Amino acid sequence: MGNEEPRVLSIILGGGKGTRLYPLTKERSKPAVSFGGKYRIVDIPLSNCINSGYKKIYLLTQFNSASLHLHITNSYNFDRFSGGFVEILAAEQTLEHSGWYEGTADAVRKNFIHFKTQKPTHYIILSGDQLYKMDLRAFMDAHIKSGADITIATTAVNRKDASGFGIMKIDDKNHVKEFMEKPKPDVNIDSWKIPEDARGALPKDKEFLASMGIYIFNADTMEECLGGDNEKYTDFGKEILPLAISKKKINSYVFDGYWEDIGTIRSFYDANIALTEPNPAFDFYSETVPIYTHMRNLPPSKINKADITSTLTSEGCIITNCKLNKSVIGVRSIIGEGTELNGVIMMGADYYDYDAEKKEAKKNNTPLTGIGKNCKISNTIIDKNAKIGDNCKIGVSGKKYEDGDHGSFYSADGIIVIRKGAIIPSGTEI
């Protein structure tokens, strides 16, 4: 290939049904879930690609993709001279394939027909539901320099966390020798510890390397790994990579920056609330590597007197005489006077109520979009377009709910989730 610039295709995997993030994924795919007030989760991997100069991006999805399509169409339009694009490839029926993606590898295999027209030399495979900032160009440079066929991005974890990931055994030159999918806590994996020569400045307690679900494949290697006798294998982590270890040169690229897999309600909640820290591990305040999203042209937020501590407020909000602490407030959020929010993720609204809707609500004594007066809410995720009346108490009584559906709200890992578009009448206590 000489010194020719690599032709890189970025492929973002949109995830499956997102059952662990339910009910946030009831009407949208996991990458389309709101994050950090004004963003969507998918904006993170997309921005990593764009900031690294990789602007040919395919997003593979199959569940509830309408919201994601709308967001991508409204947000990512490259000029015609850049040759860049973000294109969604939803599972489709063709004469060769009859249906759904069966797994991560199957999703890529079924779309080769689209990828090959770009004549890529390399594929970068990224997950659609992770929080991190990575220079993908440095990742690619390390891959090319190593002469590997495949490079797996890895992060150091302790023994307890190792049970949740695919674990790599590497030699002192970062070559991957073995792969183990989610070793049970009682399995002895001491021989899988990171070799001293490859440890660098990694924390002492993190002795094992976990796959981040981020890979680089040489294009011919990708086709070989997914074609022929391997067509029956559907998943990268469980099948394709373990099989490739004996036949291909696979390297580990150790990433020592912040990385969080936000696949559950608890991890999603914690990652959002962590943004309110004075110096969070992940933040959106960077001149050189911004996180891109939909430009909405909303008015600035109007704060009609408030006591606000460690809180993110997005644009277009109207906040009146209330107390906000360690909360993330989404676009177009309306919060009534006397209300107190503590550890709340309020995803905001897609619209403001019309005058006619306000009159109708007043006549029927029903709440408007947003939060009414004198409410106390803690440890809660309020999904978009929810209508919460006056004098409501949510998550403050200390009452524990079983995980699962409770009608107008959902409980998961001790977090109350108010559903998208839910109507919570005045005086409700949850």
PDB file of N, CA, C and O in Angstrom, residues 301-309 313 317-325 333-341 371-376 390:
ATOM      1  N   SER A 301     -31.914  29.918  27.566  1.00  0.00           N
ATOM      2  CA  SER A 301     -32.753  29.549  28.711  1.00  0.00           C
ATOM      3  C   SER A 301     -33.036  30.784  29.563  1.00  0.00           C
ATOM      4  O   SER A 301     -32.158  31.629  29.758  1.00  0.00           O
ATOM      5  N   LYS A 302     -34.271  30.841  30.055  1.00  0.00           N
ATOM      6  CA  LYS A 302     -34.683  31.971  30.892  1.00  0.00           C
ATOM      7  C   LYS A 302     -34.800  31.485  32.332  1.00  0.00           C
ATOM      8  O   LYS A 302     -35.565  30.568  32.627  1.00  0.00           O
ATOM      9  N   ILE A 303     -33.987  32.076  33.226  1.00  0.00           N
ATOM     10  CA  ILE A 303     -34.006  31.680  34.636  1.00  0.00           C
ATOM     11  C   ILE A 303     -34.684  32.802  35.417  1.00  0.00           C
ATOM     12  O   ILE A 303     -34.102  33.855  35.646  1.00  0.00           O
ATOM     13  N   ASN A 304     -35.930  32.580  35.800  1.00  0.00           N
ATOM     14  CA  ASN A 304     -36.668  33.581  36.583  1.00  0.00           C
ATOM     15  C   ASN A 304     -36.413  33.335  38.067  1.00  0.00           C
ATOM     16  O   ASN A 304     -37.267  32.826  38.769  1.00  0.00           O
ATOM     17  N   LYS A 305     -35.211  33.613  38.509  1.00  0.00           N
ATOM     18  CA  LYS A 305     -34.774  33.386  39.890  1.00  0.00           C
ATOM     19  C   LYS A 305     -34.723  31.890  40.186  1.00  0.00           C
ATOM     20  O   LYS A 305     -35.697  31.168  39.994  1.00  0.00           O
ATOM     21  N   ALA A 306     -33.563  31.420  40.632  1.00  0.00           N
ATOM     22  CA  ALA A 306     -33.407  30.005  40.968  1.00  0.00           C
ATOM     23  C   ALA A 306     -32.138  29.800  41.771  1.00  0.00           C
ATOM     24  O   ALA A 306     -31.208  30.606  41.708  1.00  0.00           O
ATOM     25  N   ASP A 307     -32.132  28.710  42.537  1.00  0.00           N
ATOM     26  CA  ASP A 307     -30.945  28.301  43.289  1.00  0.00           C
ATOM     27  C   ASP A 307     -30.415  27.058  42.559  1.00  0.00           C
ATOM     28  O   ASP A 307     -30.972  25.973  42.689  1.00  0.00           O
ATOM     29  N   ILE A 308     -29.337  27.253  41.766  1.00  0.00           N
ATOM     30  CA  ILE A 308     -28.853  26.168  40.921  1.00  0.00           C
ATOM     31  C   ILE A 308     -27.431  25.781  41.324  1.00  0.00           C
ATOM     32  O   ILE A 308     -26.543  26.629  41.378  1.00  0.00           O
ATOM     33  N   THR A 309     -27.231  24.494  41.632  1.00  0.00           N
ATOM     34  CA  THR A 309     -25.911  23.985  42.018  1.00  0.00           C
ATOM     35  C   THR A 309     -25.546  22.786  41.149  1.00  0.00           C
ATOM     36  O   THR A 309     -26.363  21.878  40.984  1.00  0.00           O
ATOM     37  N   THR A 313     -27.896  23.055  32.264  1.00  0.00           N
ATOM     38  CA  THR A 313     -29.186  23.453  31.691  1.00  0.00           C
ATOM     39  C   THR A 313     -28.999  23.673  30.196  1.00  0.00           C
ATOM     40  O   THR A 313     -28.085  24.385  29.776  1.00  0.00           O
ATOM     41  N   CYS A 317     -34.971  26.591  27.881  1.00  0.00           N
ATOM     42  CA  CYS A 317     -35.694  26.257  29.123  1.00  0.00           C
ATOM     43  C   CYS A 317     -36.306  27.515  29.762  1.00  0.00           C
ATOM     44  O   CYS A 317     -35.814  28.620  29.561  1.00  0.00           O
ATOM     45  N   ILE A 318     -37.363  27.305  30.533  1.00  0.00           N
ATOM     46  CA  ILE A 318     -37.928  28.379  31.366  1.00  0.00           C
ATOM     47  C   ILE A 318     -37.990  27.827  32.791  1.00  0.00           C
ATOM     48  O   ILE A 318     -38.739  26.890  33.081  1.00  0.00           O
ATOM     49  N   ILE A 319     -37.145  28.388  33.658  1.00  0.00           N
ATOM     50  CA  ILE A 319     -36.997  27.871  35.026  1.00  0.00           C
ATOM     51  C   ILE A 319     -37.362  28.982  35.998  1.00  0.00           C
ATOM     52  O   ILE A 319     -36.782  30.063  35.972  1.00  0.00           O
ATOM     53  N   THR A 320     -38.348  28.721  36.850  1.00  0.00           N
ATOM     54  CA  THR A 320     -38.912  29.791  37.676  1.00  0.00           C
ATOM     55  C   THR A 320     -38.806  29.481  39.163  1.00  0.00           C
ATOM     56  O   THR A 320     -39.442  28.530  39.644  1.00  0.00           O
ATOM     57  N   ASN A 321     -38.000  30.268  39.874  1.00  0.00           N
ATOM     58  CA  ASN A 321     -37.959  30.244  41.336  1.00  0.00           C
ATOM     59  C   ASN A 321     -37.927  28.827  41.916  1.00  0.00           C
ATOM     60  O   ASN A 321     -38.804  28.428  42.676  1.00  0.00           O
ATOM     61  N   CYS A 322     -36.924  28.048  41.526  1.00  0.00           N
ATOM     62  CA  CYS A 322     -36.851  26.674  42.029  1.00  0.00           C
ATOM     63  C   CYS A 322     -35.419  26.314  42.405  1.00  0.00           C
ATOM     64  O   CYS A 322     -34.502  27.100  42.179  1.00  0.00           O
ATOM     65  N   LYS A 323     -35.247  25.114  42.985  1.00  0.00           N
ATOM     66  CA  LYS A 323     -33.919  24.656  43.420  1.00  0.00           C
ATOM     67  C   LYS A 323     -33.509  23.467  42.572  1.00  0.00           C
ATOM     68  O   LYS A 323     -34.220  22.459  42.522  1.00  0.00           O
ATOM     69  N   LEU A 324     -32.343  23.566  41.950  1.00  0.00           N
ATOM     70  CA  LEU A 324     -31.827  22.462  41.130  1.00  0.00           C
ATOM     71  C   LEU A 324     -30.452  22.069  41.647  1.00  0.00           C
ATOM     72  O   LEU A 324     -29.580  22.927  41.798  1.00  0.00           O
ATOM     73  N   ASN A 325     -30.264  20.790  41.922  1.00  0.00           N
ATOM     74  CA  ASN A 325     -28.972  20.315  42.424  1.00  0.00           C
ATOM     75  C   ASN A 325     -28.572  19.033  41.693  1.00  0.00           C
ATOM     76  O   ASN A 325     -29.381  18.118  41.547  1.00  0.00           O
ATOM     77  N   SER A 333     -37.102  22.563  28.618  1.00  0.00           N
ATOM     78  CA  SER A 333     -37.678  22.137  29.908  1.00  0.00           C
ATOM     79  C   SER A 333     -38.359  23.312  30.590  1.00  0.00           C
ATOM     80  O   SER A 333     -37.771  24.390  30.709  1.00  0.00           O
ATOM     81  N   ILE A 334     -39.575  23.092  31.037  1.00  0.00           N
ATOM     82  CA  ILE A 334     -40.312  24.110  31.804  1.00  0.00           C
ATOM     83  C   ILE A 334     -40.415  23.599  33.233  1.00  0.00           C
ATOM     84  O   ILE A 334     -40.917  22.497  33.472  1.00  0.00           O
ATOM     85  N   ILE A 335     -39.915  24.383  34.193  1.00  0.00           N
ATOM     86  CA  ILE A 335     -39.944  23.958  35.603  1.00  0.00           C
ATOM     87  C   ILE A 335     -40.619  25.052  36.426  1.00  0.00           C
ATOM     88  O   ILE A 335     -40.178  26.202  36.440  1.00  0.00           O
ATOM     89  N   GLY A 336     -41.714  24.681  37.119  1.00  0.00           N
ATOM     90  CA  GLY A 336     -42.541  25.650  37.855  1.00  0.00           C
ATOM     91  C   GLY A 336     -41.936  26.074  39.181  1.00  0.00           C
ATOM     92  O   GLY A 336     -41.034  25.412  39.716  1.00  0.00           O
ATOM     93  N   GLU A 337     -42.474  27.158  39.738  1.00  0.00           N
ATOM     94  CA  GLU A 337     -41.890  27.722  40.961  1.00  0.00           C
ATOM     95  C   GLU A 337     -42.111  26.812  42.170  1.00  0.00           C
ATOM     96  O   GLU A 337     -43.081  26.068  42.253  1.00  0.00           O
ATOM     97  N   GLY A 338     -41.136  26.904  43.095  1.00  0.00           N
ATOM     98  CA  GLY A 338     -41.220  26.106  44.318  1.00  0.00           C
ATOM     99  C   GLY A 338     -40.786  24.666  44.136  1.00  0.00           C
ATOM    100  O   GLY A 338     -40.779  23.886  45.085  1.00  0.00           O
ATOM    101  N   THR A 339     -40.400  24.283  42.929  1.00  0.00           N
ATOM    102  CA  THR A 339     -40.014  22.893  42.667  1.00  0.00           C
ATOM    103  C   THR A 339     -38.546  22.655  43.027  1.00  0.00           C
ATOM    104  O   THR A 339     -37.708  23.538  42.843  1.00  0.00           O
ATOM    105  N   GLU A 340     -38.261  21.475  43.570  1.00  0.00           N
ATOM    106  CA  GLU A 340     -36.883  21.111  43.931  1.00  0.00           C
ATOM    107  C   GLU A 340     -36.494  19.818  43.206  1.00  0.00           C
ATOM    108  O   GLU A 340     -37.182  18.808  43.320  1.00  0.00           O
ATOM    109  N   LEU A 341     -35.378  19.879  42.461  1.00  0.00           N
ATOM    110  CA  LEU A 341     -34.868  18.701  41.764  1.00  0.00           C
ATOM    111  C   LEU A 341     -33.486  18.368  42.301  1.00  0.00           C
ATOM    112  O   LEU A 341     -32.633  19.247  42.405  1.00  0.00           O
ATOM    113  N   ILE A 371     -42.583  20.370  34.324  1.00  0.00           N
ATOM    114  CA  ILE A 371     -42.859  20.084  35.737  1.00  0.00           C
ATOM    115  C   ILE A 371     -43.598  21.271  36.333  1.00  0.00           C
ATOM    116  O   ILE A 371     -43.211  22.424  36.138  1.00  0.00           O
ATOM    117  N   GLY A 372     -44.670  20.981  37.075  1.00  0.00           N
ATOM    118  CA  GLY A 372     -45.490  22.040  37.682  1.00  0.00           C
ATOM    119  C   GLY A 372     -44.842  22.663  38.904  1.00  0.00           C
ATOM    120  O   GLY A 372     -43.621  22.574  39.109  1.00  0.00           O
ATOM    121  N   LYS A 373     -45.686  23.267  39.762  1.00  0.00           N
ATOM    122  CA  LYS A 373     -45.192  23.996  40.941  1.00  0.00           C
ATOM    123  C   LYS A 373     -45.034  23.069  42.147  1.00  0.00           C
ATOM    124  O   LYS A 373     -45.742  22.070  42.281  1.00  0.00           O
ATOM    125  N   ASN A 374     -44.113  23.465  43.026  1.00  0.00           N
ATOM    126  CA  ASN A 374     -43.955  22.835  44.352  1.00  0.00           C
ATOM    127  C   ASN A 374     -43.788  21.323  44.301  1.00  0.00           C
ATOM    128  O   ASN A 374     -44.334  20.601  45.134  1.00  0.00           O
ATOM    129  N   CYS A 375     -43.033  20.835  43.329  1.00  0.00           N
ATOM    130  CA  CYS A 375     -42.738  19.396  43.252  1.00  0.00           C
ATOM    131  C   CYS A 375     -41.384  19.122  43.901  1.00  0.00           C
ATOM    132  O   CYS A 375     -40.509  19.989  43.893  1.00  0.00           O
ATOM    133  N   LYS A 376     -41.253  17.925  44.448  1.00  0.00           N
ATOM    134  CA  LYS A 376     -39.946  17.481  44.971  1.00  0.00           C
ATOM    135  C   LYS A 376     -39.602  16.181  44.258  1.00  0.00           C
ATOM    136  O   LYS A 376     -40.320  15.181  44.400  1.00  0.00           O
ATOM    137  N   ASP A 390     -48.721  19.792  39.633  1.00  0.00           N
ATOM    138  CA  ASP A 390     -48.231  20.497  40.824  1.00  0.00           C
ATOM    139  C   ASP A 390     -48.157  19.540  42.020  1.00  0.00           C
ATOM    140  O   ASP A 390     -48.834  18.515  42.068  1.00  0.00           O
TER     141      ASP A 390
END
